[in-house]
Structure formats: structure tokens, C-alpha cells
CSV table of C-alpha atoms and ligand atoms in Angstrom, one decimal:
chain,number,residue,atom,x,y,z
A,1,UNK,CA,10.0,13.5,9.2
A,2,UNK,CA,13.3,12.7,10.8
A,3,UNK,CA,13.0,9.9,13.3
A,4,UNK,CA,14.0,10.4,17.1
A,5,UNK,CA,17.5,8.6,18.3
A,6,UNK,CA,15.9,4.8,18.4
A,7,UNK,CA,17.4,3.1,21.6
A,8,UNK,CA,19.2,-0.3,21.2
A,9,UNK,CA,16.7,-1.6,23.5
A,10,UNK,CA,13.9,-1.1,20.6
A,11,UNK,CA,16.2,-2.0,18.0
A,12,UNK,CA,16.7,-5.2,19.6
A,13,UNK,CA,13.1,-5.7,19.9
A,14,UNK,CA,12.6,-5.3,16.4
A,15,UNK,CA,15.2,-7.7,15.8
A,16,UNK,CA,17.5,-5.6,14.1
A,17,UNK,CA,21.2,-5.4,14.9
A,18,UNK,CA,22.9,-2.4,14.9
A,19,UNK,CA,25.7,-2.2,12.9
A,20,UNK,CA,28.5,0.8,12.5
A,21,UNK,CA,27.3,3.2,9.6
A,22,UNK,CA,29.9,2.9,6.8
A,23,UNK,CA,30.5,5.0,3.9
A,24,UNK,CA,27.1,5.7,1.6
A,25,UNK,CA,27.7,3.2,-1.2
A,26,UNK,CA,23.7,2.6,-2.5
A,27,UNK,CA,22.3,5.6,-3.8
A,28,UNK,CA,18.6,5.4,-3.5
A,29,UNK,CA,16.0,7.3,-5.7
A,30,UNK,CA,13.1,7.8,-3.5
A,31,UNK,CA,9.9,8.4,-6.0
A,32,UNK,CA,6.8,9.2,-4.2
A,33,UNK,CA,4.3,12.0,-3.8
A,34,UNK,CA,5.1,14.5,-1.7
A,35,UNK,CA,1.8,16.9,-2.7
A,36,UNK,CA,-1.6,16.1,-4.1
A,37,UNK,CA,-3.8,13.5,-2.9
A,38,UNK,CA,-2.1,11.3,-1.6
A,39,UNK,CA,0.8,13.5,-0.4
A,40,UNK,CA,0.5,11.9,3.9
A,41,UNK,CA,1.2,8.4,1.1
A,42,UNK,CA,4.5,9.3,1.0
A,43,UNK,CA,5.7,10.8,3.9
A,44,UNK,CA,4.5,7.6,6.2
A,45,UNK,CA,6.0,5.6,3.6
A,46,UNK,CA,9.2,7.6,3.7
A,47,UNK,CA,9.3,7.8,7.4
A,48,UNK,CA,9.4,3.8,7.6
A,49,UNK,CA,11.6,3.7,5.3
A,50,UNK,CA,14.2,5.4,7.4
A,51,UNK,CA,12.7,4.1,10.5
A,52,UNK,CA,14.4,0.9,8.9
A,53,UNK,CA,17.6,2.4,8.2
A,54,UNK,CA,18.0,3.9,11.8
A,55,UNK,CA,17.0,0.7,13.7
A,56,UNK,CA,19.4,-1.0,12.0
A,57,UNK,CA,22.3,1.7,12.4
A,58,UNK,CA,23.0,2.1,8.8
A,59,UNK,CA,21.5,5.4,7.6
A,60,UNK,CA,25.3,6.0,6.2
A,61,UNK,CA,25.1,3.1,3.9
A,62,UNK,CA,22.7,4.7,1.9
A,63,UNK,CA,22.4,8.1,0.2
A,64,UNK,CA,19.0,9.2,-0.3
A,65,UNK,CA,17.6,11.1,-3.2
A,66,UNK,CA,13.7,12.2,-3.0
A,67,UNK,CA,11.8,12.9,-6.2
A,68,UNK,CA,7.7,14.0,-5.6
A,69,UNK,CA,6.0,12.7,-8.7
A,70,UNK,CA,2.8,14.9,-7.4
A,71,UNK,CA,0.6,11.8,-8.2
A,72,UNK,CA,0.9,12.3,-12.3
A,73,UNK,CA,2.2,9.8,-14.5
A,74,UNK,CA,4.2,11.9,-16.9
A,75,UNK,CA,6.0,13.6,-13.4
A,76,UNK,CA,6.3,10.1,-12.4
A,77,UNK,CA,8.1,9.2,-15.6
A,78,UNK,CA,10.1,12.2,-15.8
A,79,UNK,CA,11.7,12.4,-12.6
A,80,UNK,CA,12.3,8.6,-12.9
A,81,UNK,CA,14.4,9.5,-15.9
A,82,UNK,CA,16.1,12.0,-14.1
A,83,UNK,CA,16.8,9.7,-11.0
A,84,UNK,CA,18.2,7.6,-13.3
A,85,UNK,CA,20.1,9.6,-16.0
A,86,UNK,CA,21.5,12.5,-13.7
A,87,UNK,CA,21.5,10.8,-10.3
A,88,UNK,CA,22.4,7.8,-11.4
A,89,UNK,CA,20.3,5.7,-8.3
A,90,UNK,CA,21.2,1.8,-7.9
A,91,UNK,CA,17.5,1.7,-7.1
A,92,UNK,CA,14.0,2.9,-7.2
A,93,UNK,CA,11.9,2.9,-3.9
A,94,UNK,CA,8.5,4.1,-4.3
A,95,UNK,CA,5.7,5.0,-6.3
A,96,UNK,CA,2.0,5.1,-4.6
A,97,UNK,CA,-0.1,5.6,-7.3
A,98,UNK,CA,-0.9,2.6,-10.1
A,99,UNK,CA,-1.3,5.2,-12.9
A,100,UNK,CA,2.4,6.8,-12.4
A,101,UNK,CA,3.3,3.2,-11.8
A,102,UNK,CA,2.1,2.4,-15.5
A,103,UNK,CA,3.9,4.9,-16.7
A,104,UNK,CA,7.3,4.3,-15.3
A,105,UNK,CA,7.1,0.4,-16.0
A,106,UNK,CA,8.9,0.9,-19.7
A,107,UNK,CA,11.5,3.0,-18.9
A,108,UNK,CA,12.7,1.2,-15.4
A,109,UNK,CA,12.6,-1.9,-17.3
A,110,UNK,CA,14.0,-0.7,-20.6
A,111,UNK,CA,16.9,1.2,-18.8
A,112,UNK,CA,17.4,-2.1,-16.5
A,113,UNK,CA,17.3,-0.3,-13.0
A,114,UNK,CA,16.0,-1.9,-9.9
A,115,UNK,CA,12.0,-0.8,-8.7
A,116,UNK,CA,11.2,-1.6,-5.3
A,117,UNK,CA,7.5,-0.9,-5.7
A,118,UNK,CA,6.2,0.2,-2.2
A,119,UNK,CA,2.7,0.9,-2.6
A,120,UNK,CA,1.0,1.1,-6.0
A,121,UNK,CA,-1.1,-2.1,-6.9
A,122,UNK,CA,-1.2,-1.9,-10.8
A,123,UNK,CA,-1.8,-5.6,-11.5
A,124,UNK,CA,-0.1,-5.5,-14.1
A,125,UNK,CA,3.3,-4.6,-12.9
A,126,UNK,CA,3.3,-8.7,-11.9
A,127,UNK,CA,1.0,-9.3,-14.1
A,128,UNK,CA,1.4,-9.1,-18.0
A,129,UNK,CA,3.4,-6.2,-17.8
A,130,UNK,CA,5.8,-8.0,-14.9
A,131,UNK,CA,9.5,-7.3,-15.2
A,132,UNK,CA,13.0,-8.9,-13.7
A,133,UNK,CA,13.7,-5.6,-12.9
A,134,UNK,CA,10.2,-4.7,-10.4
A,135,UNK,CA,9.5,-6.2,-7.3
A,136,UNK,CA,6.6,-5.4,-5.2
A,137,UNK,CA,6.6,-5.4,-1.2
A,138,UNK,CA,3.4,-3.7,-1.2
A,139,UNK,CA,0.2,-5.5,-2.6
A,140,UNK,CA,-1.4,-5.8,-5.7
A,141,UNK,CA,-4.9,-4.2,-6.0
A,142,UNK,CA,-6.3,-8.1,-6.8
A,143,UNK,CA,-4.8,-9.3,-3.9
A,144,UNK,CA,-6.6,-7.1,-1.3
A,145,UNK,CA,-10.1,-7.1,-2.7
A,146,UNK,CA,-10.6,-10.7,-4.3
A,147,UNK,CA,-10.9,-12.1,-0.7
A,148,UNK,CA,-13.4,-9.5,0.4
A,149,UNK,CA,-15.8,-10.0,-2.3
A,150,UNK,CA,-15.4,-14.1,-1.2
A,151,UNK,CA,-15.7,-12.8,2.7
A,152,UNK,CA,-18.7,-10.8,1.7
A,153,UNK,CA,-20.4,-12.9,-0.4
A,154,UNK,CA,-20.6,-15.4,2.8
A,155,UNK,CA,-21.9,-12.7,5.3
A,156,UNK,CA,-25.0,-13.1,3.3
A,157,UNK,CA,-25.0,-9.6,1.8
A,158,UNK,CA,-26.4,-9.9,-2.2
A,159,UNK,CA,-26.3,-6.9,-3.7
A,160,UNK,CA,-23.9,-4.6,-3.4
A,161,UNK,CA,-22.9,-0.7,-5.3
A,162,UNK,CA,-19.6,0.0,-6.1
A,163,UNK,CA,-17.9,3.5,-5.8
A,164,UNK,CA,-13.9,4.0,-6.9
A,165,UNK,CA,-11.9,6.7,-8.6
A,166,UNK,CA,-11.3,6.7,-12.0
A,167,UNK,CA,-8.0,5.5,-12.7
A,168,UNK,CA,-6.2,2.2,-13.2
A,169,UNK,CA,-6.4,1.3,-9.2
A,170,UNK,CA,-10.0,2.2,-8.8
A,171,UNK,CA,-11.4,-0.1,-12.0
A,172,UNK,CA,-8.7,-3.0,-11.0
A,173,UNK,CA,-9.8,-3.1,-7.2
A,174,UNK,CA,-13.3,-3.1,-7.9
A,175,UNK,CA,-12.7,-5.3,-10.4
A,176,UNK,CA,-11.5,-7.8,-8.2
A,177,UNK,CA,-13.8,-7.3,-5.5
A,178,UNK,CA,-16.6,-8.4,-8.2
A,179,UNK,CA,-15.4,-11.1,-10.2
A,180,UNK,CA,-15.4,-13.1,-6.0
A,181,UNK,CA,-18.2,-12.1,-5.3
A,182,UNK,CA,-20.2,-12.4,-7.9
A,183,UNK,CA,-18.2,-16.0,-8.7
A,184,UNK,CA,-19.8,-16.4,-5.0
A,185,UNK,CA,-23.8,-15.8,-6.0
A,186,UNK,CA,-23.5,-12.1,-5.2
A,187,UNK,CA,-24.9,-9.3,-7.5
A,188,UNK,CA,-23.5,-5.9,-8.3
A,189,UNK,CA,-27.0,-4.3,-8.9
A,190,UNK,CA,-24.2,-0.7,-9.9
A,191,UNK,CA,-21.8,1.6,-9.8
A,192,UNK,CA,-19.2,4.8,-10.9
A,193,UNK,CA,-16.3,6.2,-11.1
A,194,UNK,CA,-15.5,9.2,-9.7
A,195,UNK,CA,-13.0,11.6,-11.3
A,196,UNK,CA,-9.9,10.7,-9.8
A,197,UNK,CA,-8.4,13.2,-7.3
A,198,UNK,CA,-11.5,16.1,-8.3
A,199,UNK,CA,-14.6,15.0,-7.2
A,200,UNK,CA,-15.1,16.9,-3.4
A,201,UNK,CA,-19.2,16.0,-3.3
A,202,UNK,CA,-19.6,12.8,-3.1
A,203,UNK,CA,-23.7,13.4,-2.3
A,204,UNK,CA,-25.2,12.1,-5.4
A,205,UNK,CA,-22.8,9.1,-6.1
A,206,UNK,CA,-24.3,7.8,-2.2
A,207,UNK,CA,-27.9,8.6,-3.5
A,208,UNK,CA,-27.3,6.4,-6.4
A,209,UNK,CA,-26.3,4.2,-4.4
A,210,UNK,CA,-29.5,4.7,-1.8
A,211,UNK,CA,-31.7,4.6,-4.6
A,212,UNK,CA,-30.1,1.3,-6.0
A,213,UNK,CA,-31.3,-1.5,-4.3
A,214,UNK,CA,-28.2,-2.1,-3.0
A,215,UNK,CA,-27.7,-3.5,0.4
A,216,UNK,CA,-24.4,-2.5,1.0
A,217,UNK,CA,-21.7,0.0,-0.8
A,218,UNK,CA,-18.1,-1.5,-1.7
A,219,UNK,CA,-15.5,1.3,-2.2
A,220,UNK,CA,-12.2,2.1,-3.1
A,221,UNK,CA,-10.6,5.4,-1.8
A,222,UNK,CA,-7.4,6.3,-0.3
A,223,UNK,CA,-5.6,9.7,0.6
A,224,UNK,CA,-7.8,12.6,0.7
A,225,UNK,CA,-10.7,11.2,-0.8
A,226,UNK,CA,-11.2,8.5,1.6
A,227,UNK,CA,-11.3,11.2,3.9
A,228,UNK,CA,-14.4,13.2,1.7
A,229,UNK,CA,-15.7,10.5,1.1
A,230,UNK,CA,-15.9,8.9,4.4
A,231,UNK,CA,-16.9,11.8,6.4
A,232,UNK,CA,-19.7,12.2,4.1
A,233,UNK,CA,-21.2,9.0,4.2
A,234,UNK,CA,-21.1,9.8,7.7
A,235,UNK,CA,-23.3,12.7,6.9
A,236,UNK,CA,-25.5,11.3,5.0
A,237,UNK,CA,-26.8,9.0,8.3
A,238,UNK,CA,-24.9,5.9,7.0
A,239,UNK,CA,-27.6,5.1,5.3
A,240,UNK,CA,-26.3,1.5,3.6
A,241,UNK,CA,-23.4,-0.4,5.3
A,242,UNK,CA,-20.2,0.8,3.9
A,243,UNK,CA,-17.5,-2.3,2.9
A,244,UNK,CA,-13.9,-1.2,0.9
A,245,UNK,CA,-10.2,-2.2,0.4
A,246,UNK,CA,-8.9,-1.3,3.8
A,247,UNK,CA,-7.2,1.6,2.2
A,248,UNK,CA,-10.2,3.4,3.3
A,249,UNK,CA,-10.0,3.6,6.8
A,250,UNK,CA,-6.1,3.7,7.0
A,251,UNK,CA,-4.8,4.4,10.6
A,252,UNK,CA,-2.9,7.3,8.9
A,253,UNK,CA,-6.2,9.7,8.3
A,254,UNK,CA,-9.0,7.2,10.5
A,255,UNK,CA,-9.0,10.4,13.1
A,256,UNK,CA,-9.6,12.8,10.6
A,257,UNK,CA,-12.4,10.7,9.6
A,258,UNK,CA,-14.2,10.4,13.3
A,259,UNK,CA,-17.1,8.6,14.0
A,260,UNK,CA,-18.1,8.2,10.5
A,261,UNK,CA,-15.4,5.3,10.7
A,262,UNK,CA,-17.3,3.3,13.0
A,263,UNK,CA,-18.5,0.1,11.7
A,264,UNK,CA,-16.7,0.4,8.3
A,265,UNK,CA,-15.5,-3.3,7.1
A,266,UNK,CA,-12.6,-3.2,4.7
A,267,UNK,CA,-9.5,-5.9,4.0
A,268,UNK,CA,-5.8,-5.2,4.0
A,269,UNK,CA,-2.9,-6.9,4.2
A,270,UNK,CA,-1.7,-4.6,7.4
A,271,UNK,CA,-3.4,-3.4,10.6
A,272,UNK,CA,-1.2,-1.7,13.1
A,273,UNK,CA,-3.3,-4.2,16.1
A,274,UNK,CA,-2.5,-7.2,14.7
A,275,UNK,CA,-0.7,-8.4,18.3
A,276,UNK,CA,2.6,-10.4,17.2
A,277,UNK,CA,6.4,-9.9,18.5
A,278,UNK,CA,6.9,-8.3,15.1
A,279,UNK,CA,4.2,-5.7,15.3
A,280,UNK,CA,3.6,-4.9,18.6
A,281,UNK,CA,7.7,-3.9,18.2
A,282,UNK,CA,7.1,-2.2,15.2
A,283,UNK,CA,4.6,-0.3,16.7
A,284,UNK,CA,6.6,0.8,19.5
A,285,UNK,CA,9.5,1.6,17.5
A,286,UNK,CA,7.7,3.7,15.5
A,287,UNK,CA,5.8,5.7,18.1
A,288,UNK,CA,9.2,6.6,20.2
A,289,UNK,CA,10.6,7.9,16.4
A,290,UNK,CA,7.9,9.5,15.3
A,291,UNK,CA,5.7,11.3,18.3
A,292,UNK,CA,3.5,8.6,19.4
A,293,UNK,CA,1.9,8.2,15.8
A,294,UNK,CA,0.3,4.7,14.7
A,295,UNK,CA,1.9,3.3,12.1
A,296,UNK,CA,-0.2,2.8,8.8
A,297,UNK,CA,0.3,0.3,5.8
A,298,UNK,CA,2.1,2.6,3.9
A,299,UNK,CA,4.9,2.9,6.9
A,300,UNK,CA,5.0,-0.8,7.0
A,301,UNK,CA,5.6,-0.3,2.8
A,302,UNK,CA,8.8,2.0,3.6
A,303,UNK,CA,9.7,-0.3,6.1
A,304,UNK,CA,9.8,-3.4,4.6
A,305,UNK,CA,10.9,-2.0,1.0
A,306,UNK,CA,14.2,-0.9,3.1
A,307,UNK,CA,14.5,-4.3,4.9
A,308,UNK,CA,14.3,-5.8,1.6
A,309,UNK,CA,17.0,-3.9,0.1
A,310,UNK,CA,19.1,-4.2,2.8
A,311,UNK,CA,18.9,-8.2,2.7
A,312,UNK,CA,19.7,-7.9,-0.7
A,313,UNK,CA,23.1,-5.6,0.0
A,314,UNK,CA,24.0,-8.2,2.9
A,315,UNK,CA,23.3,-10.9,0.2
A,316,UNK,CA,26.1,-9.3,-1.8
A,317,UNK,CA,24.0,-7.1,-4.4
A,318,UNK,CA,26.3,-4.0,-5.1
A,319,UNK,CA,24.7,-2.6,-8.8
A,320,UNK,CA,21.4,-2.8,-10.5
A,321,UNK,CA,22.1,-5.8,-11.8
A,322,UNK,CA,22.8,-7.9,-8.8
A,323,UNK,CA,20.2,-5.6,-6.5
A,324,UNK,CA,17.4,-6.8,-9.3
A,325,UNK,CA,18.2,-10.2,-9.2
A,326,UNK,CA,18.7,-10.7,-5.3
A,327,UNK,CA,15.2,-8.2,-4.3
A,328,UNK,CA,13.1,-11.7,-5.3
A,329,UNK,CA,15.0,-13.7,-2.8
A,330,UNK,CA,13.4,-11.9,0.3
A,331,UNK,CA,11.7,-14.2,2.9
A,332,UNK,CA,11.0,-13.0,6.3
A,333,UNK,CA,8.6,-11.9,9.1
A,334,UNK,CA,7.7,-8.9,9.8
A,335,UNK,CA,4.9,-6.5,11.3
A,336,UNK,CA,2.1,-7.9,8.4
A,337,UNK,CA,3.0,-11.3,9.2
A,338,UNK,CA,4.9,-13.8,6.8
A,339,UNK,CA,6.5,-11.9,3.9
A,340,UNK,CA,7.9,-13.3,0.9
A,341,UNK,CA,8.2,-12.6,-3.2
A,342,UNK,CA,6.4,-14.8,-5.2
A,343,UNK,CA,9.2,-15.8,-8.2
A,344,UNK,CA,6.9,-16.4,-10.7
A,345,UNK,CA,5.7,-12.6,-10.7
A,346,UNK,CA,8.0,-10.5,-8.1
A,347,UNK,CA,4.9,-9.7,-6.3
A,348,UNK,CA,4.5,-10.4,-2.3
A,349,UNK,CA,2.8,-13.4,-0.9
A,350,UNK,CA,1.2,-12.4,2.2
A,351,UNK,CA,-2.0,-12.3,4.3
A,352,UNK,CA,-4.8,-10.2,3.8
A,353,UNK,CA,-6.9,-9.4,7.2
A,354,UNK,CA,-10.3,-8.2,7.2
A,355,UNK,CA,-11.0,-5.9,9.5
A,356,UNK,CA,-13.7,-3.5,11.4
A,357,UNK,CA,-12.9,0.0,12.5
A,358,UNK,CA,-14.4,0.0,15.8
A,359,UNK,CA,-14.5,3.0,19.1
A,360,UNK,CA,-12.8,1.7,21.9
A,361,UNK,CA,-12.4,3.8,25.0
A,362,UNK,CA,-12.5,6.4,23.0
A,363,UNK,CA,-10.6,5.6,20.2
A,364,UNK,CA,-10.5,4.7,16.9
A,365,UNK,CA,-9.0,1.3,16.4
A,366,UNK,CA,-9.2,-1.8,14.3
A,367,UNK,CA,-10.4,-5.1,15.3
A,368,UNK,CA,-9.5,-8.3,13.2
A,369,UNK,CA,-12.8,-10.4,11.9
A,370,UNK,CA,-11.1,-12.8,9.4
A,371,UNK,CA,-7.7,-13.7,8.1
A,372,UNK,CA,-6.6,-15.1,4.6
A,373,UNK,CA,-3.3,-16.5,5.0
A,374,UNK,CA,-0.6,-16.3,2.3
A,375,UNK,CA,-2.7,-14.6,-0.4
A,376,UNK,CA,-0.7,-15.2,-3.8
A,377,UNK,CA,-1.1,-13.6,-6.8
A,378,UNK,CA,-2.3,-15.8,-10.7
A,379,UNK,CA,0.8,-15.1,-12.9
A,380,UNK,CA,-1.6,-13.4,-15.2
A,381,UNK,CA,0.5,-13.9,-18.0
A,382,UNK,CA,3.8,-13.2,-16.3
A,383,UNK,CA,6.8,-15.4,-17.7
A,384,UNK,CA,9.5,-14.3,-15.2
A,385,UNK,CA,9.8,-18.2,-14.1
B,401,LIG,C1,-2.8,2.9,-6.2
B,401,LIG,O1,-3.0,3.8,-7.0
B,401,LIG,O2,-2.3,1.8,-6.6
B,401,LIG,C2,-3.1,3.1,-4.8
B,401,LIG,C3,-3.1,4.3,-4.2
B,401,LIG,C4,-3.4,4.5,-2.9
B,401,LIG,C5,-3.6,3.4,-2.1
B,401,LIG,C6,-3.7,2.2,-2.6
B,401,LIG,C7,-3.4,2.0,-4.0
């Protein structure tokens, strides 16, 4: 969607000066899904992305080419290599799922062109698979859950079944999630995997769960399955508390899931209530450009992949080369809080807030019950320092 004129009033509020648009001279590749599952992904994510761009006044700087990798790897791959090879981008933004991610990791570092990586949280991108050439404003799928299986753990809760899609961001995030809490005295008396993007009944993977001994479920779902999925545990009478990666109950589809939302507990490193300058100008920003919507996590991803980019250009970056090597260099705050790329792994430092979607006059909304501050990743193997 293209944002509405943004006034100078609400750029300045963002911080952000505007500045007279020049001639394009950084050709972005934008690789994200535009169908599938997690299609809504990559629209919020493109729509802060040029939310960015227009606050600051310099849509002209950059010329924008979109690619939809329809959430498969080897789509992912080739229209990277068309990006690349035909379009010949200065730079990758995108990429929401960790299996496409994967599969792009070779060639973007074999072929030496900057990734901005603005959602997927394949581990291994900063971890042993890390390259000079990715950096990650997103997350990675460690860094959400490994404080929530800590958080959990303290609550008092002790066992605990696990539900996630089966692909590389389902088994990493639950992963995660169990070696805290189980590090923390916590048991994981089971779990699945669902098939990824094709399971619509979710019915007998919650009476697994039921009939577990479990006193609470753990999830990871995003998209169009945390939709299903929530909904349904809805209609099943809630029977076990639900916990996730805040993915879950994103503010992009919590309506669509209703009051089946209520009283989920999930942890992310963005809620669009955290009340800060930053945010609460964010979040006005992006309402007068885009209808009154909430901004999710994945806007904020867009957003701060193009404020990123465009430090690095005002740094002095002007190829791949440069652009790679200046990406790492980005400090600042913005509507998640304190924001910066860890140089040991190109991944973000950054807090992760656990949080409870709660009804408030009538509305879904998210209310903050902890906060890790400046969660950091283990190098995992990564040599970039
Ligand atoms: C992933 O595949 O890494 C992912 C997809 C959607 C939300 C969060 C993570």
C-alpha cells in the first residue's frame, strides 16, 4: 500500500528530517512474500519500509524492485539470483521466512551482495552460517523464545507441550524456548510438528496436548496459521493456558483472531503500546499513512531495515561493498527501543518484552508484563570478529 502525504509535523516527531528527493542512485531488491502464508508478512513489512522513505523525504533516492518468493526456498533463491544478475540491486531487503532464508544464504554471500534481513530468524544466518555480507534488523528465533522459557519457568508453570510448524523456524523457536526452561527446572512432558503452511485442523494436535499432562501449551505460529490455530484453541474452550513467541498474537491479524486472543502470553521484541517518544510517533505516523492501522513487528522490520540503509548511504556506502560493510555500524533508537548490530554476528541486540493480549474497552491490545533488556545473541560459531 502506498502511504498518504506524511506531514512535516509527523516527520518531525519521528525525528526524521526531510530532505529534497534526489536522483534514484540505490537500487533496492525487495524479496518478500507477497502470497501464501504469510503474504500480510510482507506487505506490513513493505509498507514500513516506505513509511521510512517518505518520512524522511527521499523516496527518489531509492528505486525499488519487488520480488514475491511465495514463502518457498527454491523461489526465494531464484528470484534472488534474478535480483541480482538481471537487476543488478546494491541490496537485498527482505525475506520472512527462515527456510527461504537458508536457501538464499550461499548465493548472497557467494555473489557478495548486501542482505538486510527483515524478518526471518534462521539462527544460523548469525550463527554458523553468519556472513559479512547479512545483517539482521529483525530477530533471531533464539533471541525471542530463550527468555520466555526463563520467564515461564519462574511463573511456576512445570510442564509444558509444545506445538510449531515444521520447518527450520518452528524446530529453532521451540528449541530455544526448551533448552531455558528446562535449564530452569521445567519439563516438556511433549510435542509436534505440524506440516508447515498445510495443516487447517489443528483439533487433535490440542487434544494431545489436553491429554498430556501438560499444564500449559508453548507455540510457534505466525501468518495464517496463528490465525487457525488461535481461533481454534479458542474453540476448543481454552482448555490449557496458551504461551508462544509473540509472533502469535501479532497486532497485524490479533482482530481476526477475537476473543480467542484474550489472555494469550507470548514474547517479542516489538509491541505497538510500548509508550516512548519513538513509538508513540511511530504509531501515529503510521496510522495517518496507512488508514488508522496498528503497526505490527513486521512494519517496524521494513522500517527500521530502511533507516538502516539509509544511515549507511549518509555514512558514505554507495555499492555492495561499502553498503555491506557500513549496515553493522547502525546504533540508534527507535519504536522497539534501543537498536543496534551486534559485530561479532551482524544480528540486532535489542529487547525482548513479554507481553499479554488483553480486552480493553473493547479492544484488543497488548499490555507489557516483563522486559529483557538488550537481548544478545551467543556467536554460535560465527567468526565475523
Ligand atoms: C521465520 O520463518 O523465520 C518466521 C516467519 C514468520 C514469523 C517469524 C519468523
Amino acid at each position: 500500500m502506498k502511504p498518504k502525504f506524511i506531514s512535516m509535523a509527523l516527520a518531525a516527531a519521528a525525528g526524521i528530517g526531510l530532505a529534497t528527493p534526489a536522483v534514484a542512485d540505490t537500487k533496492v531488491g525487495l524479496l518478500l512474500p507477497y502470497s501464501g502464508t504469510y503474504a500480510a508478512l510482507g506487505n506490513d513489512i513493505t509498507d514500513g519500509f516506505n513509511l521510512a522513505l517518505e518520512l524522511s523525504g527521499r523516496t527518489g533516492e531509492f528505486e525499488i524492485v519487488r520480488e514475491d518468493t511465495e514463502v518457498k526456498p527454491p523461489v526465494g533463491l531464484a528470484k534472488a539470483r534474478k535480483l541480482v544478475l538481471e537487476d543488478e540491486v546494491d541490496v537485498i531487503v527482505g525475506i520472512v521466512s527462515s527456510g527461504v532464508l537458508g536457501a538464499v544464504r550461499d548465493f548472497v554471500d557467494g555473489a557478495q551482495v548486501p542482505l538486510i534481513v527483515a524478518n526471518a530468524g534462521n539462527d544460523n544466518a548469525t550463527g554458523d552460517a553468519c556472513s559479512a555480507y547479512i545483517t539482521r534488523v529483525s530477530f533471531s528465533n533464539a533471541q525471542v523464545n530463550r527468555p520466555m522459557g526463563t520467564w515461564m519457568a519462574e511463573q511456576g508453570i512445570k510442564k509444558v507441550y509444545t506445538l510449531a510448524p515444521d520447518y527450520a523456524a518452528g524446530r529453532q523457536m521451540i528449541e530455544a524456548f526448551t533448552e531455558t526452561y528446562t535449564a530452569a527446572g521445567g519439563e516438556i512432558v511433549g510435542g509436534e510438528y505440524t506440516p508447515f503452511g498445510q495443516t487447517s485442523d489443528f483439533g487433535p494436535y490440542l487434544a494431545n496436548a489436553k491429554a498430556s499432562g501438560a499444564e500449559a501449551i508453548f507455540v510457534f505460529y505466525a501468518g495464517g496459521e496463528a490465525i487457525s490455530f488461535v481461533k481454534q484453541y479458542g474453540s476448543f474452550g481454552k482448555e490449557l493456558p496458551l504461551y508462544g513467541s509473540g509472533f502469535l498474537t501479532s497486532s497485524l491479524y490479533v482482530n481476526a483472531q477475537g476473543e480467542a486472543a484474550v489472555g494469550v502470553t507470548t514474547s517479542l521484541h516489538y509491541v505497538p503500546t510500548l509508550d516512548t517518544p519513538e513509538n508513540n510517533a511511530f504509531v501515529e505516523a503510521f496510522g495517518a499513512a496507512y488508514e488508522g492501522r496498528t503497526p505490527s513487528e513486521y512494519a517496524v522490520h521494513g522500517y527500521d531495515a530502511a533507516m538502516t540503509l539509509m544511515a549507511a548511504v549518509d555514512s558514505g556506502a554507495s555499492d555492495r561493498e561499502t553498503i555491506a560493510a557500513t549496515l553493522p555500524q547502525v546504533k540508534y533508537v527507535g519504536p522497539r527501543g534501543p537498536l543496534e548490530i551486534d559485530p561479532a554476528t551482524n544480528n540486532v541486540v535489542q529487547n525482548v518484552y513479554i507481553y499479554e493480549t488483553v480486552m480493553d474497552g473493547g479492544a484488543l491490545t497488548q499490555k507489557v508484563v516483563g522486559t529483557v533488556e538488550a537481548v544478545r545473541d551467543d556467536p554460535k560459531g560465527c567468526a565475523l570478529q
